[in-house]
PDB file of C-alpha atoms in Angstrom:
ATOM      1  CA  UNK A   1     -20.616 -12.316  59.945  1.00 69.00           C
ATOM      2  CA  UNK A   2     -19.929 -10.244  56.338  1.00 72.00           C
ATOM      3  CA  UNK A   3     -21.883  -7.420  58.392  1.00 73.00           C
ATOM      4  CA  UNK A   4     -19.597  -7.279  60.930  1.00 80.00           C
ATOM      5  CA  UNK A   5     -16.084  -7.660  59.057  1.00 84.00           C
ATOM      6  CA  UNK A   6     -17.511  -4.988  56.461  1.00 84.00           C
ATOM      7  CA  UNK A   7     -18.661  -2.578  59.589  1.00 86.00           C
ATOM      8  CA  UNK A   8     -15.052  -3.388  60.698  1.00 88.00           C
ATOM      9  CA  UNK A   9     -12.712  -2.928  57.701  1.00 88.00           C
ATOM     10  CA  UNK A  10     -15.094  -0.039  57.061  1.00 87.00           C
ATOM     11  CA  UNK A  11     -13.787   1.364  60.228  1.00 86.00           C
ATOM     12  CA  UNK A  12     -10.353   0.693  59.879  1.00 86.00           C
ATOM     13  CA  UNK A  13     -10.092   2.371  56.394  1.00 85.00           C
ATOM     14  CA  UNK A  14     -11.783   5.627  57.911  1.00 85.00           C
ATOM     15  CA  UNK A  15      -9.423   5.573  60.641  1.00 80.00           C
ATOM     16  CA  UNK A  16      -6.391   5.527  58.631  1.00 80.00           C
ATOM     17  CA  UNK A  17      -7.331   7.852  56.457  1.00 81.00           C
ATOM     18  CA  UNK A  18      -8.641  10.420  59.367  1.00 80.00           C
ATOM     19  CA  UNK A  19      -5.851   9.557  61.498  1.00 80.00           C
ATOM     20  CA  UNK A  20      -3.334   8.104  59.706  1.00 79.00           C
ATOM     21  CA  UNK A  21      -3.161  10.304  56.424  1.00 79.00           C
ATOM     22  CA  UNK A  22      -3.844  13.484  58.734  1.00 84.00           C
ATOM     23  CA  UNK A  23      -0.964  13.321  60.808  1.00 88.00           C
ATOM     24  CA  UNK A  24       2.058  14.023  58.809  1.00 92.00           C
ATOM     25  CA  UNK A  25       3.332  17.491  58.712  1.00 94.00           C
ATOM     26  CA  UNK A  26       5.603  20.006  57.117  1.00 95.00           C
ATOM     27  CA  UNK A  27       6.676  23.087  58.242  1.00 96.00           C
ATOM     28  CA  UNK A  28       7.789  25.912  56.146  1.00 95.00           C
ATOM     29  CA  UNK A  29      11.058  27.895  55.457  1.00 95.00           C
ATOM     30  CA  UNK A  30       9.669  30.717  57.175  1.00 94.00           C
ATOM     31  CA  UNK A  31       7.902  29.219  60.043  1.00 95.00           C
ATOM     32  CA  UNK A  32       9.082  27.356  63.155  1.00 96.00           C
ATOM     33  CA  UNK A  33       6.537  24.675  64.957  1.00 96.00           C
ATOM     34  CA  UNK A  34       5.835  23.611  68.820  1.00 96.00           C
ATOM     35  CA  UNK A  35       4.083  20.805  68.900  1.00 96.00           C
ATOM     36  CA  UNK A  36       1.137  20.165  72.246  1.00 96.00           C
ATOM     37  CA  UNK A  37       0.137  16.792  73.678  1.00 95.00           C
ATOM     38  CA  UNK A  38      -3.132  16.947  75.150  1.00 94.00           C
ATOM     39  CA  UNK A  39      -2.471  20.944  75.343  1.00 91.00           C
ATOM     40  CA  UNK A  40       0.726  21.014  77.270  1.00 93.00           C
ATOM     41  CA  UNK A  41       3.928  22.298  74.775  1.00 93.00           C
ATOM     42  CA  UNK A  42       6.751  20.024  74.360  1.00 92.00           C
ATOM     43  CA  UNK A  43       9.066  21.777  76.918  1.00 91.00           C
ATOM     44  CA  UNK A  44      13.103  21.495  76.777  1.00 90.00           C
ATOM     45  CA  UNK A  45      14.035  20.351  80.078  1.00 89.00           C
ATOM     46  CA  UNK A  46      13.344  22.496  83.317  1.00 89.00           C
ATOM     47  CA  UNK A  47      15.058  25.368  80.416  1.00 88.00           C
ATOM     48  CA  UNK A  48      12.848  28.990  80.890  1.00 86.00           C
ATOM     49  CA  UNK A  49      13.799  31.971  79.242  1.00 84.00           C
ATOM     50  CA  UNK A  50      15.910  33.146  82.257  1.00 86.00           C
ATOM     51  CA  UNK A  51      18.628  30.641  80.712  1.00 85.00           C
ATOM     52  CA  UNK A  52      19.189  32.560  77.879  1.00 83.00           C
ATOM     53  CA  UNK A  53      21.424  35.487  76.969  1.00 83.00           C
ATOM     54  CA  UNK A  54      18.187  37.642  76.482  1.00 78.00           C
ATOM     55  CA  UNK A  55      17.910  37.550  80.468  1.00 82.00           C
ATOM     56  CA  UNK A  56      21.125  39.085  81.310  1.00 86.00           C
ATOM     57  CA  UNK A  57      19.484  42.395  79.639  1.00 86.00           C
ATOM     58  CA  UNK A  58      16.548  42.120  82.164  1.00 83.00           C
ATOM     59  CA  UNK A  59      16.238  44.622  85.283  1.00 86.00           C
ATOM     60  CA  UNK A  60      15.707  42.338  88.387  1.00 85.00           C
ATOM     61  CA  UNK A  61      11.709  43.441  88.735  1.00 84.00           C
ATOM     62  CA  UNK A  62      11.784  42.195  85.448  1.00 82.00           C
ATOM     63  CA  UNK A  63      12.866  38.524  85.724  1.00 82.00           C
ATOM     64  CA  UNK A  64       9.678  37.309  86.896  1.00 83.00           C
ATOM     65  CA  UNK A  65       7.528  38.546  84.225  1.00 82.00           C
ATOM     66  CA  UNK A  66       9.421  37.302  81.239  1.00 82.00           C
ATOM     67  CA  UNK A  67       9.940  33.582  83.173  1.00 84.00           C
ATOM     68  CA  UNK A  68       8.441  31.403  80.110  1.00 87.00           C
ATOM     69  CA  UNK A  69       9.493  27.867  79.922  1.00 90.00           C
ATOM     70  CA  UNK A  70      11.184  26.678  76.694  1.00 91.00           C
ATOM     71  CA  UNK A  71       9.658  24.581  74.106  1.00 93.00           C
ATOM     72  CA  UNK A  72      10.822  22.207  71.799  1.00 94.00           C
ATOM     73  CA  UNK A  73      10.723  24.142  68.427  1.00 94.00           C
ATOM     74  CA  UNK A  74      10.566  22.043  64.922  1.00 95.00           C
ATOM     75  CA  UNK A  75      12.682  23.710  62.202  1.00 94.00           C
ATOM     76  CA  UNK A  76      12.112  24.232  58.537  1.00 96.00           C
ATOM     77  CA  UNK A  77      11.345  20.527  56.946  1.00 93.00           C
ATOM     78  CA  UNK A  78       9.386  17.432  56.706  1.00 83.00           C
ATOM     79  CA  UNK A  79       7.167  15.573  56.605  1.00 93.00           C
ATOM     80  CA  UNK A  80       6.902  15.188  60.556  1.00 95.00           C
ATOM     81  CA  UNK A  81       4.562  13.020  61.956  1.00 93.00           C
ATOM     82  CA  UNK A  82       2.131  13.586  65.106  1.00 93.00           C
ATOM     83  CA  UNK A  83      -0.048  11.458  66.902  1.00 90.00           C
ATOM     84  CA  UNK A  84      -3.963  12.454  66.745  1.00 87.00           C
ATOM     85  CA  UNK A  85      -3.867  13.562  70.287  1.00 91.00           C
ATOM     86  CA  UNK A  86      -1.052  16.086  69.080  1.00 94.00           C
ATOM     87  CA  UNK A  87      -1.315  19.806  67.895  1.00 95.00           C
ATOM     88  CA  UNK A  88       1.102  21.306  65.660  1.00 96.00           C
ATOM     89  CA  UNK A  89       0.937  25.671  66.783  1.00 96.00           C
ATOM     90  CA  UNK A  90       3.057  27.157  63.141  1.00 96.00           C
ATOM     91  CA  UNK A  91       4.876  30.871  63.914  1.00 95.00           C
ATOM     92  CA  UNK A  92       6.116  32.946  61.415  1.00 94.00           C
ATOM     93  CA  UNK A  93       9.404  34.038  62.162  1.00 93.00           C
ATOM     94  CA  UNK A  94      10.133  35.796  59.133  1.00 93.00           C
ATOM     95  CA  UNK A  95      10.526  39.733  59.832  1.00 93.00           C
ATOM     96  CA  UNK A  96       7.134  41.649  58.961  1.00 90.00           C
ATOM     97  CA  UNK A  97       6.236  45.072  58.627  1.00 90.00           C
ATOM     98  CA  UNK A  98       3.231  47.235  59.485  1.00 87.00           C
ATOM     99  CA  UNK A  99       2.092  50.366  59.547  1.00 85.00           C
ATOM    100  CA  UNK A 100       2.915  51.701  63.132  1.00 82.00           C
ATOM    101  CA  UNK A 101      -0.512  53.738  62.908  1.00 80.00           C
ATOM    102  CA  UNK A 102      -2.622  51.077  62.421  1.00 77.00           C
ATOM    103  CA  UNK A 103      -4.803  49.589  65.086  1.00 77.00           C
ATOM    104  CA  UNK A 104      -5.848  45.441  65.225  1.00 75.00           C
ATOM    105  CA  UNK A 105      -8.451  46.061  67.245  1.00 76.00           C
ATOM    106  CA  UNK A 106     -10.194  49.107  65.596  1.00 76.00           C
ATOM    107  CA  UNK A 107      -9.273  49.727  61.868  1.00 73.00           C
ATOM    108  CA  UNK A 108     -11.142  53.273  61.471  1.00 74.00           C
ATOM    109  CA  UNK A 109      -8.828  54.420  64.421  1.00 72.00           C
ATOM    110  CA  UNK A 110      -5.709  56.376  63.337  1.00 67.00           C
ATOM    111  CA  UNK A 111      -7.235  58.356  60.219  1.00 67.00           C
ATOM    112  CA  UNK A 112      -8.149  54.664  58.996  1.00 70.00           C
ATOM    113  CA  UNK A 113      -4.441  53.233  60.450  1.00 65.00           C
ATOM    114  CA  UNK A 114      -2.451  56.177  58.110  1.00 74.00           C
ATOM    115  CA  UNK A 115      -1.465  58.575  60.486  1.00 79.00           C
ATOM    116  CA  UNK A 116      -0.571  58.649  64.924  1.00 80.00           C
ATOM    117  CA  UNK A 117      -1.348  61.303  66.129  1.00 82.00           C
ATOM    118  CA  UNK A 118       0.539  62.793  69.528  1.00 81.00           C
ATOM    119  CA  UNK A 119       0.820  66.126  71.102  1.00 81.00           C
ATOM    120  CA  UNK A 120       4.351  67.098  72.802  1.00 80.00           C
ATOM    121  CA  UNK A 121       4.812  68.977  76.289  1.00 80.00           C
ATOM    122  CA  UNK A 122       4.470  72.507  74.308  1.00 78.00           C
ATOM    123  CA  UNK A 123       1.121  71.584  73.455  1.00 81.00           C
ATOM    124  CA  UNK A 124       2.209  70.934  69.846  1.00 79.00           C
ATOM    125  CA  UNK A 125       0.099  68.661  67.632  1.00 82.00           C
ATOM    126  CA  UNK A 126       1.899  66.152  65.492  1.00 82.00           C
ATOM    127  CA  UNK A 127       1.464  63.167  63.182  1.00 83.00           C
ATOM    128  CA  UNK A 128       3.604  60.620  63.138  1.00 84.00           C
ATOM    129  CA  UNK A 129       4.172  58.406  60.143  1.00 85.00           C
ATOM    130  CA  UNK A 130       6.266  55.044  60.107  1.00 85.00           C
ATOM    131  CA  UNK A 131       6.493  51.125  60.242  1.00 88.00           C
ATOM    132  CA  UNK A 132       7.470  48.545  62.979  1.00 87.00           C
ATOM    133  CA  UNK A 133       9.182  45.758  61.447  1.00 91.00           C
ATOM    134  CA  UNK A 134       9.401  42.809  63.906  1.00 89.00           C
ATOM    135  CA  UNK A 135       9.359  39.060  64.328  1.00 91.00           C
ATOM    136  CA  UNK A 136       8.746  36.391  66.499  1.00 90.00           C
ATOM    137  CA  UNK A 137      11.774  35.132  68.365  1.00 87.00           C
ATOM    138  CA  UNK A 138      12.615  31.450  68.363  1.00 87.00           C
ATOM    139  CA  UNK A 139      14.200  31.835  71.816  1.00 84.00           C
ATOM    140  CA  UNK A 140      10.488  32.596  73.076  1.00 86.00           C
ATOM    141  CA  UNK A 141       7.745  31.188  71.078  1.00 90.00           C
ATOM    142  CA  UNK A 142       6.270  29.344  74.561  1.00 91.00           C
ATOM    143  CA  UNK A 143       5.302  33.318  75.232  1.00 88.00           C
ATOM    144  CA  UNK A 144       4.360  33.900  71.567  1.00 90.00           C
ATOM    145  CA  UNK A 145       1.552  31.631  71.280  1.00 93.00           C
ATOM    146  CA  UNK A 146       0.450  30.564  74.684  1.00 91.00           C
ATOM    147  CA  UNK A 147       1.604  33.309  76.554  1.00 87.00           C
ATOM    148  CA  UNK A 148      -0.125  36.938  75.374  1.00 85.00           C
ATOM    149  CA  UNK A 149      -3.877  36.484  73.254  1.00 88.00           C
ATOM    150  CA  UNK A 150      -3.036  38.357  70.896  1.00 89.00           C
ATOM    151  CA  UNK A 151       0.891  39.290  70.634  1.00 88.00           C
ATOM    152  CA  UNK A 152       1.065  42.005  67.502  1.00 88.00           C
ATOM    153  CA  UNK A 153      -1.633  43.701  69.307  1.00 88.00           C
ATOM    154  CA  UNK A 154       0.107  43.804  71.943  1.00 87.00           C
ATOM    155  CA  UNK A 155       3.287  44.543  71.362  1.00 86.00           C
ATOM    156  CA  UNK A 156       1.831  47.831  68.568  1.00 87.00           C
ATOM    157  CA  UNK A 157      -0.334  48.889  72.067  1.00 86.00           C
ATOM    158  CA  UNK A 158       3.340  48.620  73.832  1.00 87.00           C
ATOM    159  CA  UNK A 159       5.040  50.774  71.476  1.00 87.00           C
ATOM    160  CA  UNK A 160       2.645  53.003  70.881  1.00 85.00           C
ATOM    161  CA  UNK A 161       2.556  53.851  74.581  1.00 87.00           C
ATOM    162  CA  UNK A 162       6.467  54.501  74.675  1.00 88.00           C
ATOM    163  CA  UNK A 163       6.167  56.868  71.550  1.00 86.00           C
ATOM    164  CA  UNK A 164       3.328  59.134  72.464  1.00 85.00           C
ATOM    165  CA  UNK A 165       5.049  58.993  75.934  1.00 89.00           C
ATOM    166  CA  UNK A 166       8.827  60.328  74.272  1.00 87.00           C
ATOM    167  CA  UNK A 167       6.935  62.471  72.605  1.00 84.00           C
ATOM    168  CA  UNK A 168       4.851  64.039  75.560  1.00 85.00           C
ATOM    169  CA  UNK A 169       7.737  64.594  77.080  1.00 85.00           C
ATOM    170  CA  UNK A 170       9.761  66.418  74.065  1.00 77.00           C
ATOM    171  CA  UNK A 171       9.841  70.142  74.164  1.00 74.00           C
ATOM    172  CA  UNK A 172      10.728  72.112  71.007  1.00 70.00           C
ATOM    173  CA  UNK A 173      14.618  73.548  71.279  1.00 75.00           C
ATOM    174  CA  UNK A 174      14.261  77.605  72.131  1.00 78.00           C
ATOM    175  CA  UNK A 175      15.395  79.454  69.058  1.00 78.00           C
ATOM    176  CA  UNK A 176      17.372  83.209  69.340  1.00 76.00           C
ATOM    177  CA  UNK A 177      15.921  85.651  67.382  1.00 73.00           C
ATOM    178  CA  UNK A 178      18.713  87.530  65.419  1.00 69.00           C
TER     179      UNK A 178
END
């Protein structure tokens, strides 16, 4: 009989302390949170991105691709509490700043991520030097996290592609000679 109430309390003091203790949360000035239940977000309604003011700058071949649902985001605060079947996903949303040379994926790339290199239409060479400052939007964290593997990758592979493409396509201004 002690056996058993001892086996018991001892169970009942490690679950509050895994469970219990462990489930109150804070989040940051700088971040936002979506909380998952069983792996699903906490979504706002039927609400997708296509509600927003963002969408009204989409093309129409573009309204389908950037369809994400919206999720409940917690603000700056706390403590929150979650059940143990609960996930809390934290986002900076703070603006950052990298080096637009640099590569994620492959850090020797890039002259070791110092310099992008790009060649205009008049077979000119050129190295391009610079930062990307950027942030996660609020309006789309549902994308953010569960959307795109790895989103600064990404988005640097995305704008990396645009530049070296405006560039390709520059061609030096003729000069007169005097």
């Amino acid at each position: 009989m002690w056996v058993s109430s001892g086996v018991l309390l001892g169970f009942i003091a490690w679950f509050v302390l895994r469970y219990i203790l462990t489930s109150f949360y804070t989040v940051d000035q700088n971040e936002r949170a979506v909380k998952t239940s069983f792996g699903r977000a906490q979504r706002v309604g039927k609400a997708t991105t296509l509600d927003t003011p963002l969408a009204e700058t989409l093309r129409p071949h573009e309204l389908e691709r950037y369809a994400w649902p919206q999720v409940r985001v917690i603000g700056p605060g706390g403590p929150y509490f979650k059940w143990p079947w609960e996930t809390i996903h934290k986002v900076k949303v703070a603006t950052e700043t990298i080096n637009m040379a640099k590569d994620l994926e492959d850090p020797s790339a890039n002259s070791n991520g110092t310099m992008l290199e790009a060649v205009t239409k008049d077979q000119l060479n050129t190295g391009l030097e610079g930062q990307i400052r950027y942030r996660a939007s609020e309006a789309n964290l549902y994308a953010y996290l569960f959307g795109v593997k790895q989103p600064i990758v990404h988005t640097m592979g995305y704008f990396v592609a645009i530049l070296r493409e405006r560039i390709a396509n520059f061609e030096a201004p003729q000069t007169n000679p005097i």
